[in-house]
PDB file of C-alpha atoms and ligand atoms in Angstrom:
ATOM      1  CA  MET A  17     -10.118  29.106  33.664  1.00  0.00           C
ATOM      2  CA  ASN A  18     -13.621  28.583  32.337  1.00  0.00           C
ATOM      3  CA  LEU A  19     -14.208  26.409  29.289  1.00  0.00           C
ATOM      4  CA  LEU A  20     -17.488  26.752  27.407  1.00  0.00           C
ATOM      5  CA  ALA A  21     -18.821  24.949  24.335  1.00  0.00           C
ATOM      6  CA  LEU A  22     -20.925  27.513  22.449  1.00  0.00           C
ATOM      7  CA  PRO A  23     -23.348  25.736  20.110  1.00  0.00           C
ATOM      8  CA  ALA A  24     -23.369  27.049  16.517  1.00  0.00           C
ATOM      9  CA  PHE A  25     -25.223  25.998  13.358  1.00  0.00           C
ATOM     10  CA  SER A  26     -26.743  22.535  13.758  1.00  0.00           C
ATOM     11  CA  ASP A  27     -23.909  20.621  15.427  1.00  0.00           C
ATOM     12  CA  ASN A  28     -20.776  22.819  15.765  1.00  0.00           C
ATOM     13  CA  TYR A  29     -19.197  23.896  19.022  1.00  0.00           C
ATOM     14  CA  ILE A  30     -17.153  27.073  19.285  1.00  0.00           C
ATOM     15  CA  TRP A  31     -14.901  26.591  22.320  1.00  0.00           C
ATOM     16  CA  LEU A  32     -14.456  29.658  24.508  1.00  0.00           C
ATOM     17  CA  LEU A  33     -11.798  29.744  27.206  1.00  0.00           C
ATOM     18  CA  HIS A  34     -11.751  32.670  29.663  1.00  0.00           C
ATOM     19  CA  ASP A  35     -10.399  33.767  33.027  1.00  0.00           C
ATOM     20  CA  GLY A  36     -13.308  36.050  33.920  1.00  0.00           C
ATOM     21  CA  ARG A  37     -11.816  39.030  32.038  1.00  0.00           C
ATOM     22  CA  ASN A  38     -10.041  37.871  28.880  1.00  0.00           C
ATOM     23  CA  ALA A  39     -11.066  35.175  26.447  1.00  0.00           C
ATOM     24  CA  LEU A  40     -10.020  33.181  23.428  1.00  0.00           C
ATOM     25  CA  VAL A  41     -12.206  31.255  21.021  1.00  0.00           C
ATOM     26  CA  VAL A  42     -11.457  28.365  18.695  1.00  0.00           C
ATOM     27  CA  ASP A  43     -12.897  27.999  15.180  1.00  0.00           C
ATOM     28  CA  PRO A  44     -15.641  30.636  15.284  1.00  0.00           C
ATOM     29  CA  GLY A  45     -17.726  29.679  12.257  1.00  0.00           C
ATOM     30  CA  ASP A  46     -20.288  32.247  13.380  1.00  0.00           C
ATOM     31  CA  ALA A  47     -19.622  35.513  15.263  1.00  0.00           C
ATOM     32  CA  GLN A  48     -23.053  35.852  16.915  1.00  0.00           C
ATOM     33  CA  PRO A  49     -22.812  33.179  19.644  1.00  0.00           C
ATOM     34  CA  VAL A  50     -19.343  34.481  20.550  1.00  0.00           C
ATOM     35  CA  LEU A  51     -20.403  38.136  20.707  1.00  0.00           C
ATOM     36  CA  HIS A  52     -23.356  37.131  22.868  1.00  0.00           C
ATOM     37  CA  ALA A  53     -21.158  35.165  25.294  1.00  0.00           C
ATOM     38  CA  LEU A  54     -18.586  37.983  25.491  1.00  0.00           C
ATOM     39  CA  GLU A  55     -21.290  40.495  26.300  1.00  0.00           C
ATOM     40  CA  GLN A  56     -23.034  38.291  28.854  1.00  0.00           C
ATOM     41  CA  SER A  57     -19.871  37.764  30.884  1.00  0.00           C
ATOM     42  CA  ALA A  58     -18.241  41.150  30.097  1.00  0.00           C
ATOM     43  CA  LEU A  59     -15.207  39.506  28.487  1.00  0.00           C
ATOM     44  CA  HIS A  60     -12.584  40.908  26.152  1.00  0.00           C
ATOM     45  CA  LEU A  61     -11.675  38.657  23.245  1.00  0.00           C
ATOM     46  CA  ASP A  62      -7.872  38.486  23.054  1.00  0.00           C
ATOM     47  CA  ALA A  63      -7.401  35.781  20.466  1.00  0.00           C
ATOM     48  CA  ILE A  64      -8.975  33.528  17.856  1.00  0.00           C
ATOM     49  CA  LEU A  65      -7.393  30.122  17.203  1.00  0.00           C
ATOM     50  CA  VAL A  66      -8.207  28.463  13.867  1.00  0.00           C
ATOM     51  CA  THR A  67      -7.546  24.784  13.107  1.00  0.00           C
ATOM     52  CA  HIS A  68      -8.434  24.663   9.392  1.00  0.00           C
ATOM     53  CA  HIS A  69      -9.994  26.595   6.555  1.00  0.00           C
ATOM     54  CA  HIS A  70     -13.570  25.251   6.365  1.00  0.00           C
ATOM     55  CA  ALA A  71     -16.326  27.881   6.433  1.00  0.00           C
ATOM     56  CA  ASP A  72     -17.987  26.456   9.556  1.00  0.00           C
ATOM     57  CA  HIS A  73     -14.693  27.181  11.389  1.00  0.00           C
ATOM     58  CA  VAL A  74     -13.707  30.603   9.993  1.00  0.00           C
ATOM     59  CA  GLY A  75     -17.016  32.280   9.022  1.00  0.00           C
ATOM     60  CA  GLY A  76     -17.044  34.559  12.090  1.00  0.00           C
ATOM     61  CA  VAL A  77     -13.360  35.521  12.097  1.00  0.00           C
ATOM     62  CA  ASP A  78     -13.603  38.859  10.250  1.00  0.00           C
ATOM     63  CA  VAL A  79     -16.526  40.188  12.289  1.00  0.00           C
ATOM     64  CA  LEU A  80     -14.896  39.152  15.585  1.00  0.00           C
ATOM     65  CA  ARG A  81     -11.528  40.636  14.634  1.00  0.00           C
ATOM     66  CA  GLU A  82     -13.113  43.895  13.568  1.00  0.00           C
ATOM     67  CA  SER A  83     -15.317  44.244  16.634  1.00  0.00           C
ATOM     68  CA  THR A  84     -12.741  43.163  19.259  1.00  0.00           C
ATOM     69  CA  GLY A  85      -9.242  43.578  17.779  1.00  0.00           C
ATOM     70  CA  ALA A  86      -8.485  39.926  18.604  1.00  0.00           C
ATOM     71  CA  ARG A  87      -5.284  38.353  17.279  1.00  0.00           C
ATOM     72  CA  VAL A  88      -5.931  35.536  14.815  1.00  0.00           C
ATOM     73  CA  TRP A  89      -3.733  32.419  14.803  1.00  0.00           C
ATOM     74  CA  GLY A  90      -4.074  29.762  12.111  1.00  0.00           C
ATOM     75  CA  PRO A  91      -2.350  27.119  10.013  1.00  0.00           C
ATOM     76  CA  ALA A  92       0.692  27.996   7.901  1.00  0.00           C
ATOM     77  CA  THR A  93      -0.615  26.677   4.612  1.00  0.00           C
ATOM     78  CA  GLU A  94      -4.402  27.215   4.508  1.00  0.00           C
ATOM     79  CA  ARG A  95      -6.570  30.061   3.284  1.00  0.00           C
ATOM     80  CA  ILE A  96      -7.693  31.840   6.498  1.00  0.00           C
ATOM     81  CA  PRO A  97      -9.208  35.380   6.616  1.00  0.00           C
ATOM     82  CA  LYS A  98      -6.217  37.757   6.882  1.00  0.00           C
ATOM     83  CA  PRO A  99      -4.364  39.130   8.778  1.00  0.00           C
ATOM     84  CA  VAL A 100      -3.476  35.817  10.416  1.00  0.00           C
ATOM     85  CA  ARG A 101      -0.399  34.733  12.391  1.00  0.00           C
ATOM     86  CA  ARG A 102       0.692  31.504  10.761  1.00  0.00           C
ATOM     87  CA  LEU A 103       1.651  28.374  12.702  1.00  0.00           C
ATOM     88  CA  LYS A 104       3.190  24.984  12.059  1.00  0.00           C
ATOM     89  CA  GLU A 105       4.311  21.914  14.042  1.00  0.00           C
ATOM     90  CA  GLY A 106       6.420  22.865  17.051  1.00  0.00           C
ATOM     91  CA  ASP A 107       5.383  26.534  17.139  1.00  0.00           C
ATOM     92  CA  SER A 108       3.757  27.842  20.260  1.00  0.00           C
ATOM     93  CA  VAL A 109       1.120  30.418  21.033  1.00  0.00           C
ATOM     94  CA  ASN A 110       0.883  32.300  24.313  1.00  0.00           C
ATOM     95  CA  GLU A 111      -2.564  33.619  25.183  1.00  0.00           C
ATOM     96  CA  LEU A 112      -4.393  34.121  28.499  1.00  0.00           C
ATOM     97  CA  GLY A 113      -1.100  33.295  30.218  1.00  0.00           C
ATOM     98  CA  LEU A 114      -1.203  29.780  28.741  1.00  0.00           C
ATOM     99  CA  GLY A 115       1.206  28.174  26.283  1.00  0.00           C
ATOM    100  CA  PHE A 116      -0.324  26.214  23.406  1.00  0.00           C
ATOM    101  CA  LYS A 117       1.838  23.892  21.357  1.00  0.00           C
ATOM    102  CA  VAL A 118       0.965  23.462  17.672  1.00  0.00           C
ATOM    103  CA  ILE A 119       0.657  19.942  16.262  1.00  0.00           C
ATOM    104  CA  ASP A 120       0.351  19.349  12.500  1.00  0.00           C
ATOM    105  CA  VAL A 121      -2.575  16.969  11.904  1.00  0.00           C
ATOM    106  CA  PRO A 122      -3.119  16.674   8.132  1.00  0.00           C
ATOM    107  CA  GLY A 123      -5.896  14.413   6.861  1.00  0.00           C
ATOM    108  CA  HIS A 124      -9.276  16.172   7.087  1.00  0.00           C
ATOM    109  CA  THR A 125      -7.600  19.105   5.323  1.00  0.00           C
ATOM    110  CA  ALA A 126      -4.004  19.287   4.092  1.00  0.00           C
ATOM    111  CA  GLY A 127      -2.819  21.933   6.561  1.00  0.00           C
ATOM    112  CA  HIS A 128      -4.998  21.187   9.602  1.00  0.00           C
ATOM    113  CA  ILE A 129      -3.383  21.993  12.966  1.00  0.00           C
ATOM    114  CA  ALA A 130      -4.290  21.261  16.605  1.00  0.00           C
ATOM    115  CA  PHE A 131      -3.522  23.276  19.754  1.00  0.00           C
ATOM    116  CA  TYR A 132      -2.312  21.550  22.930  1.00  0.00           C
ATOM    117  CA  CYS A 133      -1.779  23.087  26.352  1.00  0.00           C
ATOM    118  CA  ASP A 134      -0.220  20.921  29.050  1.00  0.00           C
ATOM    119  CA  ALA A 135      -2.136  22.399  31.971  1.00  0.00           C
ATOM    120  CA  VAL A 136      -5.488  24.154  32.160  1.00  0.00           C
ATOM    121  CA  ASN A 137      -7.052  23.815  35.616  1.00  0.00           C
ATOM    122  CA  GLY A 138      -4.641  20.964  36.315  1.00  0.00           C
ATOM    123  CA  SER A 139      -5.108  18.834  33.209  1.00  0.00           C
ATOM    124  CA  PRO A 140      -3.955  19.075  29.596  1.00  0.00           C
ATOM    125  CA  LEU A 141      -6.294  20.503  26.968  1.00  0.00           C
ATOM    126  CA  LEU A 142      -6.514  19.815  23.242  1.00  0.00           C
ATOM    127  CA  PHE A 143      -8.345  21.762  20.553  1.00  0.00           C
ATOM    128  CA  CYS A 144      -8.374  19.323  17.656  1.00  0.00           C
ATOM    129  CA  GLY A 145     -10.855  20.833  15.173  1.00  0.00           C
ATOM    130  CA  ASP A 146     -12.269  18.223  12.785  1.00  0.00           C
ATOM    131  CA  THR A 147      -9.410  15.709  13.169  1.00  0.00           C
ATOM    132  CA  LEU A 148     -10.595  13.723  16.206  1.00  0.00           C
ATOM    133  CA  PHE A 149     -14.231  13.469  17.292  1.00  0.00           C
ATOM    134  CA  SER A 150     -15.556  11.518  20.223  1.00  0.00           C
ATOM    135  CA  GLY A 151     -15.942   8.011  18.819  1.00  0.00           C
ATOM    136  CA  GLY A 152     -14.839   9.083  15.349  1.00  0.00           C
ATOM    137  CA  CYS A 153     -12.525  11.134  13.145  1.00  0.00           C
ATOM    138  CA  GLY A 154     -12.896  13.702  10.387  1.00  0.00           C
ATOM    139  CA  ARG A 155     -13.544  12.748   6.792  1.00  0.00           C
ATOM    140  CA  LEU A 156     -10.501  12.686   4.539  1.00  0.00           C
ATOM    141  CA  PHE A 157     -11.261  15.611   2.233  1.00  0.00           C
ATOM    142  CA  GLU A 158      -7.678  16.562   1.379  1.00  0.00           C
ATOM    143  CA  GLY A 159      -5.335  14.082   3.036  1.00  0.00           C
ATOM    144  CA  THR A 160      -4.483  10.400   2.712  1.00  0.00           C
ATOM    145  CA  PRO A 161      -5.315   7.574   5.121  1.00  0.00           C
ATOM    146  CA  ALA A 162      -1.589   7.367   6.003  1.00  0.00           C
ATOM    147  CA  GLN A 163      -1.560  11.059   6.961  1.00  0.00           C
ATOM    148  CA  MET A 164      -4.722  10.793   9.025  1.00  0.00           C
ATOM    149  CA  LEU A 165      -3.505   7.693  10.831  1.00  0.00           C
ATOM    150  CA  ALA A 166      -0.233   9.475  11.710  1.00  0.00           C
ATOM    151  CA  SER A 167      -2.185  12.531  12.904  1.00  0.00           C
ATOM    152  CA  LEU A 168      -4.473  10.412  15.092  1.00  0.00           C
ATOM    153  CA  ASP A 169      -1.456   8.512  16.448  1.00  0.00           C
ATOM    154  CA  ALA A 170       0.092  11.840  17.509  1.00  0.00           C
ATOM    155  CA  LEU A 171      -3.089  12.832  19.352  1.00  0.00           C
ATOM    156  CA  SER A 172      -3.535   9.373  20.875  1.00  0.00           C
ATOM    157  CA  ALA A 173      -0.020   9.648  22.356  1.00  0.00           C
ATOM    158  CA  LEU A 174      -1.024  12.670  24.484  1.00  0.00           C
ATOM    159  CA  PRO A 175      -1.624  12.098  28.211  1.00  0.00           C
ATOM    160  CA  ALA A 176      -4.747  10.060  29.041  1.00  0.00           C
ATOM    161  CA  ASN A 177      -6.263  12.896  31.075  1.00  0.00           C
ATOM    162  CA  THR A 178      -6.077  15.374  28.163  1.00  0.00           C
ATOM    163  CA  GLN A 179      -9.450  17.081  27.703  1.00  0.00           C
ATOM    164  CA  VAL A 180     -10.428  16.730  24.059  1.00  0.00           C
ATOM    165  CA  CYS A 181     -12.361  19.665  22.618  1.00  0.00           C
ATOM    166  CA  CYS A 182     -13.810  18.590  19.268  1.00  0.00           C
ATOM    167  CA  THR A 183     -15.723  21.004  17.057  1.00  0.00           C
ATOM    168  CA  HIS A 184     -18.811  18.904  16.295  1.00  0.00           C
ATOM    169  CA  GLU A 185     -21.427  17.066  18.345  1.00  0.00           C
ATOM    170  CA  TYR A 186     -21.235  13.918  16.216  1.00  0.00           C
ATOM    171  CA  THR A 187     -20.822  11.567  19.169  1.00  0.00           C
ATOM    172  CA  LEU A 188     -24.064   9.540  19.047  1.00  0.00           C
ATOM    173  CA  ALA A 189     -23.784   8.813  15.316  1.00  0.00           C
ATOM    174  CA  ASN A 190     -20.109   7.923  15.791  1.00  0.00           C
ATOM    175  CA  LEU A 191     -20.896   5.558  18.672  1.00  0.00           C
ATOM    176  CA  LYS A 192     -23.570   3.778  16.658  1.00  0.00           C
ATOM    177  CA  PHE A 193     -20.872   2.992  14.123  1.00  0.00           C
ATOM    178  CA  ALA A 194     -18.304   2.173  16.833  1.00  0.00           C
ATOM    179  CA  CYS A 195     -20.719  -0.414  18.274  1.00  0.00           C
ATOM    180  CA  ALA A 196     -21.000  -2.017  14.842  1.00  0.00           C
ATOM    181  CA  VAL A 197     -17.192  -2.250  14.686  1.00  0.00           C
ATOM    182  CA  GLU A 198     -16.754  -3.504  18.272  1.00  0.00           C
ATOM    183  CA  PRO A 199     -20.032  -5.020  19.498  1.00  0.00           C
ATOM    184  CA  ASP A 200     -18.295  -6.592  22.525  1.00  0.00           C
ATOM    185  CA  ASN A 201     -16.517  -3.473  23.809  1.00  0.00           C
ATOM    186  CA  ALA A 202     -17.996  -2.974  27.312  1.00  0.00           C
ATOM    187  CA  ASP A 203     -16.396   0.469  27.816  1.00  0.00           C
ATOM    188  CA  LEU A 204     -18.001   1.558  24.568  1.00  0.00           C
ATOM    189  CA  LYS A 205     -21.463   0.362  25.608  1.00  0.00           C
ATOM    190  CA  ALA A 206     -21.251   2.137  28.973  1.00  0.00           C
ATOM    191  CA  TYR A 207     -19.989   5.349  27.372  1.00  0.00           C
ATOM    192  CA  ARG A 208     -22.723   5.246  24.738  1.00  0.00           C
ATOM    193  CA  ALA A 209     -25.401   4.985  27.442  1.00  0.00           C
ATOM    194  CA  TRP A 210     -23.896   8.016  29.215  1.00  0.00           C
ATOM    195  CA  CYS A 211     -23.827  10.006  25.940  1.00  0.00           C
ATOM    196  CA  VAL A 212     -27.449   9.140  25.148  1.00  0.00           C
ATOM    197  CA  ALA A 213     -28.443  10.497  28.573  1.00  0.00           C
ATOM    198  CA  GLN A 214     -26.377  13.673  28.058  1.00  0.00           C
ATOM    199  CA  ARG A 215     -28.038  14.393  24.724  1.00  0.00           C
ATOM    200  CA  ALA A 216     -31.520  13.604  26.079  1.00  0.00           C
ATOM    201  CA  ASP A 217     -30.752  16.373  28.601  1.00  0.00           C
ATOM    202  CA  ASN A 218     -29.558  18.620  25.773  1.00  0.00           C
ATOM    203  CA  LYS A 219     -26.017  18.635  27.244  1.00  0.00           C
ATOM    204  CA  PRO A 220     -22.779  18.269  25.243  1.00  0.00           C
ATOM    205  CA  THR A 221     -20.963  14.932  25.258  1.00  0.00           C
ATOM    206  CA  LEU A 222     -17.726  16.938  25.126  1.00  0.00           C
ATOM    207  CA  PRO A 223     -15.001  17.470  26.125  1.00  0.00           C
ATOM    208  CA  SER A 224     -13.926  13.854  25.986  1.00  0.00           C
ATOM    209  CA  THR A 225     -10.502  12.628  27.129  1.00  0.00           C
ATOM    210  CA  ILE A 226      -7.692  10.928  25.240  1.00  0.00           C
ATOM    211  CA  GLY A 227      -7.856   7.991  27.658  1.00  0.00           C
ATOM    212  CA  ARG A 228     -11.545   7.440  26.950  1.00  0.00           C
ATOM    213  CA  GLU A 229     -11.077   7.772  23.194  1.00  0.00           C
ATOM    214  CA  ARG A 230      -8.348   5.131  23.320  1.00  0.00           C
ATOM    215  CA  GLN A 231     -10.922   2.786  24.891  1.00  0.00           C
ATOM    216  CA  ILE A 232     -13.880   3.469  22.602  1.00  0.00           C
ATOM    217  CA  ASN A 233     -12.872   5.192  19.348  1.00  0.00           C
ATOM    218  CA  PRO A 234     -12.417   2.667  16.503  1.00  0.00           C
ATOM    219  CA  PHE A 235     -10.126   5.096  14.659  1.00  0.00           C
ATOM    220  CA  LEU A 236      -7.678   5.058  17.605  1.00  0.00           C
ATOM    221  CA  ARG A 237      -8.049   1.270  17.870  1.00  0.00           C
ATOM    222  CA  THR A 238      -7.153   0.147  14.366  1.00  0.00           C
ATOM    223  CA  ARG A 239      -4.405  -2.116  15.767  1.00  0.00           C
ATOM    224  CA  SER A 240      -6.700  -3.953  18.165  1.00  0.00           C
ATOM    225  CA  PRO A 241      -7.584  -7.495  17.025  1.00  0.00           C
ATOM    226  CA  GLY A 242     -11.364  -6.965  16.799  1.00  0.00           C
ATOM    227  CA  VAL A 243     -10.996  -3.865  14.625  1.00  0.00           C
ATOM    228  CA  VAL A 244      -8.340  -5.501  12.435  1.00  0.00           C
ATOM    229  CA  ALA A 245     -10.706  -8.464  11.897  1.00  0.00           C
ATOM    230  CA  GLN A 246     -13.447  -6.122  10.677  1.00  0.00           C
ATOM    231  CA  ALA A 247     -11.033  -4.530   8.197  1.00  0.00           C
ATOM    232  CA  VAL A 248      -9.845  -7.941   7.009  1.00  0.00           C
ATOM    233  CA  ALA A 249     -13.503  -8.872   6.372  1.00  0.00           C
ATOM    234  CA  ARG A 250     -13.470  -5.801   4.088  1.00  0.00           C
ATOM    235  CA  HIS A 251     -10.426  -7.067   2.195  1.00  0.00           C
ATOM    236  CA  ALA A 252      -7.647  -5.185   4.027  1.00  0.00           C
ATOM    237  CA  SER A 253      -4.386  -7.004   4.693  1.00  0.00           C
ATOM    238  CA  PRO A 254      -3.938  -7.462   8.462  1.00  0.00           C
ATOM    239  CA  GLN A 255      -0.245  -6.559   8.106  1.00  0.00           C
ATOM    240  CA  ASP A 256      -0.985  -3.177   6.512  1.00  0.00           C
ATOM    241  CA  GLU A 257      -2.060  -0.764   9.250  1.00  0.00           C
ATOM    242  CA  VAL A 258      -2.836   2.037   6.800  1.00  0.00           C
ATOM    243  CA  ALA A 259      -5.084  -0.317   4.799  1.00  0.00           C
ATOM    244  CA  VAL A 260      -6.838  -1.373   8.014  1.00  0.00           C
ATOM    245  CA  PHE A 261      -7.439   2.274   8.934  1.00  0.00           C
ATOM    246  CA  ALA A 262      -8.613   3.084   5.384  1.00  0.00           C
ATOM    247  CA  ALA A 263     -11.055   0.153   5.369  1.00  0.00           C
ATOM    248  CA  ILE A 264     -12.658   1.281   8.649  1.00  0.00           C
ATOM    249  CA  ARG A 265     -12.860   4.888   7.432  1.00  0.00           C
ATOM    250  CA  GLU A 266     -14.411   3.737   4.150  1.00  0.00           C
ATOM    251  CA  TRP A 267     -16.971   1.608   6.028  1.00  0.00           C
ATOM    252  CA  LYS A 268     -17.939   4.657   8.122  1.00  0.00           C
ATOM    253  CA  ASN A 269     -18.330   6.776   4.966  1.00  0.00           C
ATOM    254  CA  ASN A 270     -21.018   4.365   3.777  1.00  0.00           C
ATOM    255  CA  PHE A 271     -22.548   3.489   7.159  1.00  0.00           C
TER     256      PHE A 271
HETATM  257 ZN1   ZN B 218     -13.929  20.781   8.623  1.00  0.00          ZN
HETATM  258 FE1   FE B 219     -16.342  21.322  10.685  1.00  0.00          FE
END
C-alpha cells in the first residue's frame, strides 16, 4: 500500500491510500489535488472517508463522487454531502481489501469519527481528522472538554506503532506550545528539532505515531505531573482531570 499526504489549501493534508490501481482518500476539502494524483498514477478512486463536516474536509466530495463514482463514508450525525454511508462507533468499512474500524471521537465537532485499520504494510493506521494533531489537538468547537479528553484517551490507547494521519500541518506551532508546557521534556526537544528540519526541507512532519504522541503531546499527557502543575498554576484542581485538560486547552487557545 502507498500512503500519500496531498497538500491542500494552506496547511491541510488529504491522505490518499492506494495499491497501485485502486485508491481511497480521507477528508478531501478540495477535489483538484486528488484528481491530479489519481491521473498521475492512473488510479481509480473507490472510496472517500470523511471524519467531520467542516468545509476544509468535505469541499471536494461532490466533484470527486461525480467524476469517479466513489463511495462516500461519513459520520452518522453530521451534515455531509449526500449520498453518504453513515457510520458510528464499532461499525467497520471495507475498502481496498482493508478493514477500518470506526471510533467516535466527539470534541472538535459533535459527531466526529476516526478510522482505524490494524495492519497496513505491517503497522496499524489511524485517520483522525481534526481530533489529534502532532503535538496538539483540535479546538473544541462543538464538544466539551470531557468529551475531547475521552476521545483522546481512546486514541492514546491504540498500539504505540499506530501511524497517525492528521489532517493539518500544525506541528511546529503545536510544539512551540508543547515546549512551553513541558520545557524539560527531552523527547519533545529532540522531536521538535527533527520537525524543524523536515519543514525546512518542505517535507511533512506526518504521519506521527501514537507512541511518539504519548511522549510529546501535552494533550495526551494531562495526567503527567509537569502538565498537571501547569494547569494548577492556571487554577485547575489537580484532582479534576477534565479541569486539567480544559486549562491546558484554554492556555493553547490564547497562546
Ligand atoms: Zn475541522
Ligand atoms: Fe480542518
